[in-house]
Coordinates of C-alpha atoms in Angstrom, one line a residue:
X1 CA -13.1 50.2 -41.6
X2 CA -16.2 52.0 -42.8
X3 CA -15.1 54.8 -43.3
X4 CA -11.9 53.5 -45.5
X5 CA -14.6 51.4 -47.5
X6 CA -16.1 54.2 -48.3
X7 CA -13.8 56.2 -49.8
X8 CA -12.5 52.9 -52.0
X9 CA -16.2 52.4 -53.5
X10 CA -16.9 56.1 -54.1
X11 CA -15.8 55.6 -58.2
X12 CA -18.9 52.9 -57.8
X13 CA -21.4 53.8 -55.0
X14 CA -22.0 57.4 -56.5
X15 CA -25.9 58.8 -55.4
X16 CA -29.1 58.1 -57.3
X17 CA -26.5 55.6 -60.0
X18 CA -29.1 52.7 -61.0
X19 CA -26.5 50.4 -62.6
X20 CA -22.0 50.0 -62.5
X21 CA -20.8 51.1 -65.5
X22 CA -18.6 48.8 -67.3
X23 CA -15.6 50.6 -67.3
X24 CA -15.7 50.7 -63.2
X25 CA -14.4 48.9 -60.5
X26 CA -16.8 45.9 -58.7
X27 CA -16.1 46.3 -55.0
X28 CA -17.3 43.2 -53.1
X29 CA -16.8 41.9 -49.4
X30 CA -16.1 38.8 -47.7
X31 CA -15.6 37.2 -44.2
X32 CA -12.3 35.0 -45.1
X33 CA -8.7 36.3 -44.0
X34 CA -6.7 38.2 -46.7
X35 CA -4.1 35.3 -46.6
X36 CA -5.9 32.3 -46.6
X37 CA -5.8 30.1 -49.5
X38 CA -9.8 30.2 -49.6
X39 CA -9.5 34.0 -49.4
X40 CA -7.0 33.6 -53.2
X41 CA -10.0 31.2 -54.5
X42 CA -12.7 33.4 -54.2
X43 CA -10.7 36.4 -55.8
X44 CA -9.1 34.2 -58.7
X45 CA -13.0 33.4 -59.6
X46 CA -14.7 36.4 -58.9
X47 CA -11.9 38.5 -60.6
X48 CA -12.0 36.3 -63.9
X49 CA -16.1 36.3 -64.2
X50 CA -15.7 39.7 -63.6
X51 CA -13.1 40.7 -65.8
X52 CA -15.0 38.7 -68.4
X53 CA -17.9 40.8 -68.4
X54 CA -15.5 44.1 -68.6
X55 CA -15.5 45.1 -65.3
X56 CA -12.6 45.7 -62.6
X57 CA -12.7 43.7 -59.6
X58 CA -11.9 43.8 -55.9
X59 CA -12.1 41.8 -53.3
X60 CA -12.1 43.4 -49.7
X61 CA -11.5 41.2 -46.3
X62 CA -13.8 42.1 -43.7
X63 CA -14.6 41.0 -40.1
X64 CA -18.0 39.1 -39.6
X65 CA -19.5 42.2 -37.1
X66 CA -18.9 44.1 -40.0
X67 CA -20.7 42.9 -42.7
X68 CA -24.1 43.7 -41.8
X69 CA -23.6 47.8 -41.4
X70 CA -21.7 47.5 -44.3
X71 CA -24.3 45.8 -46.7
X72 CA -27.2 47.6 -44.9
X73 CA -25.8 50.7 -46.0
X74 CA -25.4 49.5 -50.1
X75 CA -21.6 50.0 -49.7
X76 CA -20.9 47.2 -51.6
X77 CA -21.6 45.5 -55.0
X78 CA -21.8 42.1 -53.5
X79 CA -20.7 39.2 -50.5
X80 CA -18.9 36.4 -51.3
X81 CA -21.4 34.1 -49.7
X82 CA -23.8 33.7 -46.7
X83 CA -25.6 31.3 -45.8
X84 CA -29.4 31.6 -47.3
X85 CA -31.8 33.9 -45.8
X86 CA -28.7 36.5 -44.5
X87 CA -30.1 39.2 -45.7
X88 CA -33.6 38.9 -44.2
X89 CA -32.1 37.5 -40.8
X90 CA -29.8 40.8 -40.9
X91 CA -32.4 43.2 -42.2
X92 CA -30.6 44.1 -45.0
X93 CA -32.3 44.9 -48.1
X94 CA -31.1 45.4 -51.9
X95 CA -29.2 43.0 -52.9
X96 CA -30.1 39.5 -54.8
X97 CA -29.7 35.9 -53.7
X98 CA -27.4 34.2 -56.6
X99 CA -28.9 30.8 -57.2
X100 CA -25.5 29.2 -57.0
X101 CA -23.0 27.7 -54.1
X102 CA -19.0 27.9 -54.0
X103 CA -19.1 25.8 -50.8
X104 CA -20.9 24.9 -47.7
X105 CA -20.2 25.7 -44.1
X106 CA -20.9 23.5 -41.0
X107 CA -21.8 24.6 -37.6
X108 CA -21.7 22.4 -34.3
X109 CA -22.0 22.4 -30.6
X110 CA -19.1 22.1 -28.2
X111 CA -19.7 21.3 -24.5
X112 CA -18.5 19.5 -21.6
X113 CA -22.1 18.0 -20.9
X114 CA -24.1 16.2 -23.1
X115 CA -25.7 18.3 -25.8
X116 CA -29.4 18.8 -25.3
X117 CA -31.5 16.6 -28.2
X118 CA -33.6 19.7 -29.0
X119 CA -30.9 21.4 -30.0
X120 CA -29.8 18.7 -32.8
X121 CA -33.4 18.7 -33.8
X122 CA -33.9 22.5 -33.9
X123 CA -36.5 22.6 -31.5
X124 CA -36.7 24.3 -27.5
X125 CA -33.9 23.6 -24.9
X126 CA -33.6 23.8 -21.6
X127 CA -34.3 27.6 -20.6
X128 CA -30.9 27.1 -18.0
X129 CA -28.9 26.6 -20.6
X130 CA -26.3 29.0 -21.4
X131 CA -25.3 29.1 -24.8
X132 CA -23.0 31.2 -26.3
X133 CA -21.5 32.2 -29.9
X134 CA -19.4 34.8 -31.8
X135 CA -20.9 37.9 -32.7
X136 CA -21.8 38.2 -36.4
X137 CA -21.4 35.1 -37.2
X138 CA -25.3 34.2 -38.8
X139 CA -25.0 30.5 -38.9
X140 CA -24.4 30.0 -35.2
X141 CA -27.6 33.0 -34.8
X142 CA -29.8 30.7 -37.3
X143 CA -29.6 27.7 -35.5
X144 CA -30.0 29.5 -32.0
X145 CA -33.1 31.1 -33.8
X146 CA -34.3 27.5 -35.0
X147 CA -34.9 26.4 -31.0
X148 CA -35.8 29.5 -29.5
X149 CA -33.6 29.8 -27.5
X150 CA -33.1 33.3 -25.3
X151 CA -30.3 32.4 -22.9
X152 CA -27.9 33.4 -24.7
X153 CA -24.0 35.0 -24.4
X154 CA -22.7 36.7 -27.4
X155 CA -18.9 37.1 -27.4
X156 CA -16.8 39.3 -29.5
X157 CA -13.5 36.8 -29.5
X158 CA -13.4 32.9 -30.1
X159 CA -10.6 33.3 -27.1
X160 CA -13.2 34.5 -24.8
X161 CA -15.8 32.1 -25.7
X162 CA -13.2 29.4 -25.0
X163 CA -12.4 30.4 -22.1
X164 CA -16.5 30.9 -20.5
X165 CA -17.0 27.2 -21.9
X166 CA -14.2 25.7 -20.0
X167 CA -14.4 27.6 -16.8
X168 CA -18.6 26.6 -16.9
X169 CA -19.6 30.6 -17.3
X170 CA -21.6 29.0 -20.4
X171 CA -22.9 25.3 -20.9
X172 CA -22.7 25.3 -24.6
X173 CA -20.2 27.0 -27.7
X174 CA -22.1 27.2 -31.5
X175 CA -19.7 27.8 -34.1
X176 CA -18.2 26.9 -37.4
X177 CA -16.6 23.3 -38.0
X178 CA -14.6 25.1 -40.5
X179 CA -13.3 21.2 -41.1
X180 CA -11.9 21.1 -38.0
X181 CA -12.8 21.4 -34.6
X182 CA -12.1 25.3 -33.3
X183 CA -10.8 23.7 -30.4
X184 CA -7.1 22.8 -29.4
X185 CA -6.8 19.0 -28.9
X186 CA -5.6 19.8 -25.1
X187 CA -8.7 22.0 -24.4
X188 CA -11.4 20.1 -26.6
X189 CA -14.8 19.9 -24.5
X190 CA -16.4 16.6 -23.7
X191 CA -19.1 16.6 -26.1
X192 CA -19.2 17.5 -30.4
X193 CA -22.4 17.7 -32.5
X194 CA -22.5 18.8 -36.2
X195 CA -25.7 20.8 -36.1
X196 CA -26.7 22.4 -39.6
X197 CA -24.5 22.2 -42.8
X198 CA -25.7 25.6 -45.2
X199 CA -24.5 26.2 -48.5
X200 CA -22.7 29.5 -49.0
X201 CA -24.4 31.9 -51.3
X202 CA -23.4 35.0 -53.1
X203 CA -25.1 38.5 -52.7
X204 CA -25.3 40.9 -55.3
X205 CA -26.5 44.5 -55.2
X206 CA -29.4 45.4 -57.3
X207 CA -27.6 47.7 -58.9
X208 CA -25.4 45.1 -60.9
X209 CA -29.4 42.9 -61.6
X210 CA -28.7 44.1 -65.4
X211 CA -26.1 41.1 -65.4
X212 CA -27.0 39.1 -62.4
X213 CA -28.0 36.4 -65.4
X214 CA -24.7 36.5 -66.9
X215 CA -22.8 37.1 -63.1
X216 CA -24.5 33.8 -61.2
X217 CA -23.9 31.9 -64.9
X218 CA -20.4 32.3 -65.1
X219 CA -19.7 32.0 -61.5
X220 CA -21.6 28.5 -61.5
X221 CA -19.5 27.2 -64.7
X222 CA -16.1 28.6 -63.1
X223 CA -16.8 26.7 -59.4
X224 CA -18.3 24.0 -61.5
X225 CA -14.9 24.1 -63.9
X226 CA -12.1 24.7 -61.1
X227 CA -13.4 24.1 -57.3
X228 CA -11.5 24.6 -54.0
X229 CA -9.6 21.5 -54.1
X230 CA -8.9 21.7 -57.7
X231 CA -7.2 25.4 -57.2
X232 CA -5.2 24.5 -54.5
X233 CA -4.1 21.4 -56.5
X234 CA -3.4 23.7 -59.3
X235 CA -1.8 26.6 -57.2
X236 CA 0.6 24.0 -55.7
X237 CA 1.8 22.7 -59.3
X238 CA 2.4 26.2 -60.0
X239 CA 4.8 26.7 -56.7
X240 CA 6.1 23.5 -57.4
X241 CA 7.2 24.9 -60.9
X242 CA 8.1 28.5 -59.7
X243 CA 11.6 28.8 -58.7
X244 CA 11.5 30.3 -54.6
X245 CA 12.9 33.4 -55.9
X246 CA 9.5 34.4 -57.5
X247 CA 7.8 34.4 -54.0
X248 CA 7.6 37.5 -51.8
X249 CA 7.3 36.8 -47.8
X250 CA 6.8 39.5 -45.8
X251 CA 6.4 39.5 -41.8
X252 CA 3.9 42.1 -40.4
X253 CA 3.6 42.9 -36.8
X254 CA 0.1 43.8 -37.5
X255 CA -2.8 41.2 -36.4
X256 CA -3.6 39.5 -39.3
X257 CA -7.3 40.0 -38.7
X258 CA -6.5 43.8 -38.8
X259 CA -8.2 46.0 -41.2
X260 CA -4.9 47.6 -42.1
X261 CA -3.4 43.8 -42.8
X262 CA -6.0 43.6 -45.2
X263 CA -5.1 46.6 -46.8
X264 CA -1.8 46.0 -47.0
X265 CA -2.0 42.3 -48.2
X266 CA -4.0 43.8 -51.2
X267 CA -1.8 46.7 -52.2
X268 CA 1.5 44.7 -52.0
X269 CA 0.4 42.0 -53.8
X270 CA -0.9 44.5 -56.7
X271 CA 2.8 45.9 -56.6
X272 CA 4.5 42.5 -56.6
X273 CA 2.5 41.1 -59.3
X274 CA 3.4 44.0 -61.8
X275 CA 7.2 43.1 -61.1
X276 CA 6.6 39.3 -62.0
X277 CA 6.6 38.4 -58.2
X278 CA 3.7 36.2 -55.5
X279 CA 3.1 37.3 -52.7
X280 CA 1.9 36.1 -49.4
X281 CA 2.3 38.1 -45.1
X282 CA 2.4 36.4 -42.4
X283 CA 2.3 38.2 -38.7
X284 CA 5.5 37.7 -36.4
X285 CA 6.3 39.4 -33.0
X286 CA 8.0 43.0 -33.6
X287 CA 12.0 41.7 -32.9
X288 CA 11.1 38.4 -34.7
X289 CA 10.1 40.2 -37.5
X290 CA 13.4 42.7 -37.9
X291 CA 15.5 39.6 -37.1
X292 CA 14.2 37.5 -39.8
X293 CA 14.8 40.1 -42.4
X294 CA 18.2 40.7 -41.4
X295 CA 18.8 37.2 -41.8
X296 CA 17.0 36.7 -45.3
X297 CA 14.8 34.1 -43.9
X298 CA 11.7 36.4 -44.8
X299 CA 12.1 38.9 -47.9
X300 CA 10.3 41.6 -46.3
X301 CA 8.9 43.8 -44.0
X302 CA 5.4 45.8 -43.9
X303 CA 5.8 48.5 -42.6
X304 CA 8.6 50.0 -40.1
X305 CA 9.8 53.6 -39.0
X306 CA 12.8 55.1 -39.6
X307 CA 14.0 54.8 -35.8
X308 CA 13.4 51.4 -35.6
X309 CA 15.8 50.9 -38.7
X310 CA 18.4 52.8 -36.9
X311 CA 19.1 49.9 -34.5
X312 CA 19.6 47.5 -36.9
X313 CA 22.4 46.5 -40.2
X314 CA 21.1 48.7 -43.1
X315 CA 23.3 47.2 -45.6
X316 CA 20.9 44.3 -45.7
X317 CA 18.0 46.2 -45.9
X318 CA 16.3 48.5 -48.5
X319 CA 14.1 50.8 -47.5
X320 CA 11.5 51.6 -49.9
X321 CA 11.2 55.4 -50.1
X322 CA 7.2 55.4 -49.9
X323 CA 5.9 56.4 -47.0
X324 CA 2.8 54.1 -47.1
X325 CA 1.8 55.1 -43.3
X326 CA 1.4 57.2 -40.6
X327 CA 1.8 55.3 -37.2
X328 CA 0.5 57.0 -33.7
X329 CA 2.0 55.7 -30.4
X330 CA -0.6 57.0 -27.9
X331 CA -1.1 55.9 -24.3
X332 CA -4.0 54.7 -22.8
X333 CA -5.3 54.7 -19.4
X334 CA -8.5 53.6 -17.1
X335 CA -8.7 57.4 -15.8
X336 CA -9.7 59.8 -17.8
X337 CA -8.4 62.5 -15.7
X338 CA -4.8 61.5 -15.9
X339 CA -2.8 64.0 -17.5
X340 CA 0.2 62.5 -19.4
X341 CA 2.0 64.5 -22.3
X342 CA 5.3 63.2 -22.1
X343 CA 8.5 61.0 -20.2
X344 CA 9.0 63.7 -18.0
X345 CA 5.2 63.2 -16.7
X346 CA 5.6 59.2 -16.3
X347 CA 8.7 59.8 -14.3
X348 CA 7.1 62.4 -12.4
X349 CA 4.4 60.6 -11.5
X350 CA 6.0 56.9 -11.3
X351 CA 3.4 55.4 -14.0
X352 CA 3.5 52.2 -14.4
X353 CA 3.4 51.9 -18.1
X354 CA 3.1 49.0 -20.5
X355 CA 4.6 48.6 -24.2
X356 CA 5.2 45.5 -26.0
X357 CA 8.3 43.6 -26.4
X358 CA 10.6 44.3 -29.8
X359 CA 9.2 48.3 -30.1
X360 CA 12.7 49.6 -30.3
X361 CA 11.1 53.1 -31.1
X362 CA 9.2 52.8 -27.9
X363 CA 12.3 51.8 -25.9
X364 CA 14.3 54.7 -27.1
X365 CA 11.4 56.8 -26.1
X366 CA 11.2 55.5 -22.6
X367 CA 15.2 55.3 -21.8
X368 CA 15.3 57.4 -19.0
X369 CA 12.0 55.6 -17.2
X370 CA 13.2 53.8 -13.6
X371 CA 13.3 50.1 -15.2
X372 CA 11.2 49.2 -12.4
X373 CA 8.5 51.2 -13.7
X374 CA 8.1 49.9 -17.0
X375 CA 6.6 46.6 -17.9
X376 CA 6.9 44.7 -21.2
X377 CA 3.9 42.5 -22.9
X378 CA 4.1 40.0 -26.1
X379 CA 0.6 41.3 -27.1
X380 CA -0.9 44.1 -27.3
X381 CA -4.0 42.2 -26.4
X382 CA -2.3 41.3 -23.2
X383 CA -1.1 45.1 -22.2
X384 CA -5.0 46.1 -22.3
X385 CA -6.1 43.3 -20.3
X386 CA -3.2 44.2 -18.0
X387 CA -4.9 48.3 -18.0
X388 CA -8.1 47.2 -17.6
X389 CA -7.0 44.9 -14.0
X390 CA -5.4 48.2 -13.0
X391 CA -2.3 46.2 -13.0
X392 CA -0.7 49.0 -15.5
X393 CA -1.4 53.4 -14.7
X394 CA -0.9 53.7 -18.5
X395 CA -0.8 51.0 -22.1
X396 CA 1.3 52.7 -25.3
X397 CA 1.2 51.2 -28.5
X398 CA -0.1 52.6 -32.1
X399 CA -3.6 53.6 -31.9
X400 CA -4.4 50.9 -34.5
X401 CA -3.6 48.2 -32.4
X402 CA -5.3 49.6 -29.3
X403 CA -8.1 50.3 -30.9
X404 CA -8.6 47.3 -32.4
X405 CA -8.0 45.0 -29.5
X406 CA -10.1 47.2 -27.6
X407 CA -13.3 46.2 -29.8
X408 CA -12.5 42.5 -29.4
X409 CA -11.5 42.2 -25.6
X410 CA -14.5 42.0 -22.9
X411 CA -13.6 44.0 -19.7
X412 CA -15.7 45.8 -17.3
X413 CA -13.0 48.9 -16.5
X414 CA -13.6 52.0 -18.8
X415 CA -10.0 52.7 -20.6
X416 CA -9.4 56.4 -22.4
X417 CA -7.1 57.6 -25.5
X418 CA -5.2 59.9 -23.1
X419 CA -2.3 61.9 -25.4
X420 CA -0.4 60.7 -28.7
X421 CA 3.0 60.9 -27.7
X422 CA 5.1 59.7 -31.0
X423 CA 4.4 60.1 -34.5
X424 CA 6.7 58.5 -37.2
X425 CA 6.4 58.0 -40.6
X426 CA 6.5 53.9 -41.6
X427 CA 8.1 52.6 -44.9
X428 CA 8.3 48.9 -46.6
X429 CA 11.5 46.9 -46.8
X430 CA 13.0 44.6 -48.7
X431 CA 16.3 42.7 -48.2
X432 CA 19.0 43.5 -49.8
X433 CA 18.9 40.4 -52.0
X434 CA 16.0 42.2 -53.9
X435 CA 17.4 45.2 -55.1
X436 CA 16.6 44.2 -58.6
X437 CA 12.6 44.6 -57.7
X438 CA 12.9 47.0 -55.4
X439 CA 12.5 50.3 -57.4
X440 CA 9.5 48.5 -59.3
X441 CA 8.1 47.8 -56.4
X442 CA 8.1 51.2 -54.9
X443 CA 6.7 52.8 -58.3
X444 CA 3.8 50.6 -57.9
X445 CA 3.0 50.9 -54.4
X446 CA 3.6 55.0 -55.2
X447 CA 0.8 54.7 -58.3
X448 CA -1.6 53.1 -55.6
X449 CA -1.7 56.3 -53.1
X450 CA -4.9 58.3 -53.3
X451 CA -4.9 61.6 -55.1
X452 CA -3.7 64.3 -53.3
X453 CA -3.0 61.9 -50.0
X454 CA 0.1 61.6 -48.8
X455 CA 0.4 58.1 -47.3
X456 CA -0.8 54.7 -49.0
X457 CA -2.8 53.0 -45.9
X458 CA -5.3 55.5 -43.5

């Protein structure tokens, strides 16, 4: 993720530059999904106070462990919105505190026994209660901070933190409201507290302070003018208005808190919109995904190789002929010694090897693997909790994926990249039904690849 931000802000982040020139591109980040209807807000506001003061603008979707590194290191112009006092809890320095709010964001306690009173009055609990909370997630570490408190279990997935809370491994869960409670009505603790309510306030690097003025002035009129409720009220009048026909659905088999989602959410909705088209993605299972396209109930597909395609009716389907990926299927094991560099080693050996449902590429590749041998997952979360019980000698999937569940999952067995055994080139597609968009489409997503690069997305 760094490393991919980087090279996107290097027209704007260049060493020793003391201001953005006008005619450059504004590169800021925010913790909101790249298909949320908050997420479409934000970048309909920012892009238009932007825009207005001549500048490009560009909104990049981030995770909240990664905001901190990312600031810290002046890679971008500006955050969306904290809550106040990020920057100093984070220890991250040069960038400004806009005196304005888009919105506020709650946080409360969740836990099957009563909720200690310090705790609603930010002052010193218990030192035997266990409290726990998502990583990066500065609201839940603020009011933690507030009482003191030292007990505490940081988890890197809500699913996780879930699961410790209802099986007693910690007493009590801090999080966001978000409106809602984070919790599914048949696994909802006991006990609910809204703790602290924060406005959420922009952060802009002191390199753009020449029009910080003119930045937090035209951002307060424009949520002032058109807030959150009033967009969606007007976006839904719009869709209302706008035949079907002039909304793009695409189904991903990508995790839609993926990196690479992101990415991809951005660039095909830049290429859509320059054919007169909306776009939104969705994630769906692999099979799901191929079988919804074939039947025209979705319009689109992300991203699939050419061996996956051959399985399936092509007359439906247009492929678009830009290459926007390069997708790695490599196996993974929890010993590092293992030696695995093809089928004929898994058969030798009598692996037991994991791969997730609907990977028709992956089937093909494993054909002539005992059946008894191989075992299917939905998720690819799943097939690496599977590795790290020891339940599975070896986990294949693209790297991506492994790579990022591997980050998020909490597991005491040491798993290893062993060999990349299949490389394939991935394209777009379109159903047939689109033909008249479909070589627009693919010029625009072909004027979006890096000079001299070969694929769209790395």
């Amino acid at each position: 993720m760094r490393l991919w931000l980087v090279c996107l802000m290097l027209c704007v982040c260049a060493s020793g530059e003391a201001s953005t020139p006008k005619d450059k591109t504004v590169y800021f980040v925010c913790v909101i999904r790249p298909n949320a209807p908050f997420y479409e807000y934000v970048e309909y506001a920012y892009s238009k106070v932007f825009n207005s003061l001549g500048y490009n603008f560009e909104l990049v979707a981030i995770r909240p462990d990664e905001a901190p590194g990312l600031l810290r290191d002046g890679q971008a112009d500006g955050d969306c919105g904290h809550i106040p006092g990020y920057a100093k809890l984070k220890g991250i320095e040069g960038y400004l505190e806009l005196d304005i709010s888009m919105t506020a964001l709650s946080y409360g306690a969740w836990s099957e026994k009563p909720i200690p009173e310090g705790l609603l009055k930010g002052k010193p609990i218990p030192a035997s209660v266990r409290v726990g909370y998502l990583k990066g997630i500065a609201g839940s570490e603020a009011v933690i901070e507030a009482s003191q408190h030292t007990n505490v279990v940081v988890f890197t997935s809500l699913d996780d933190g879930k699961l410790a809370l209802s099986q007693g491994e910690i007493d009590i869960w801090i999080g966001r409201v978000l409106g809602v409670s984070q919790f599914n009505f048949r696994d909802k603790p006991k006990y609910y507290e809204i703790l602290r309510t924060y406005p959420v306030i922009p952060l802009l690097h002191n390199r753009l302070a020449a029009d910080a003025q003119a930045i937090e002035k035209l951002l307060a009129k424009e949520f002032h003018v058109l807030s959150y409720p009033g967009y969606l009220k007007m976006k839904l009048a719009k869709l209302l208005d706008r035949p079907a026909k002039d909304t793009i659905h695409f189904n991903c088999i990508l995790n839609d808190r993926s990196p690479l989602f992101h990415k991809m959410v951005s660039a095909y909705r830049k290429a859509f919109k320059q054919v007169g088209k909306e776009f939104y993605m969705t994630t769906a299972l692999p099979g799901r995904a191929l079988a919804n396209l074939n039947a025209g109930i979705t319009d689109g597909s992300c991203a699939r190789t050419e061996k996956v395609l051959n399985a399936f009716d092509q007359q439906r389907l247009i492929i678009i002929d830009v290459p926007v990926m390069r997708v790695e299927f490599q196996a993974w094991g929890h010993r590092a010694q293992l030696e695995v560099n093809g089928v004929e080693d898994i058969i030798q050996q009598k692996l037991r090897v994991g791969y997730r449902y609907g990977l028709l590429n992956m089937e093909q590749y494993l054909r002539d693997v005992p059946p008894s041998h191989l075992h299917k997952v939905i998720h690819v979360e799943q097939g690496v909790k599977m590795l790290a019980a020891k339940r599975l000698d070896i986990y294949i999937d693209s790297t991506e994926r492994v790579n990022q569940a591997v980050q998020s999952i909490q597991f005491n067995t040491e798993l290893y990249p062993l060999k990349v055994l299949l490389v394939e080139e991935a394209f777009p597609l379109l159903n047939s039904k689109h033909q008249d968009i479909a070589e627009g489409f693919a010029e625009h997503l072909r004027e979006q690849i890096p000079p001299g690069k070969s694929y769209l997305f790395y």
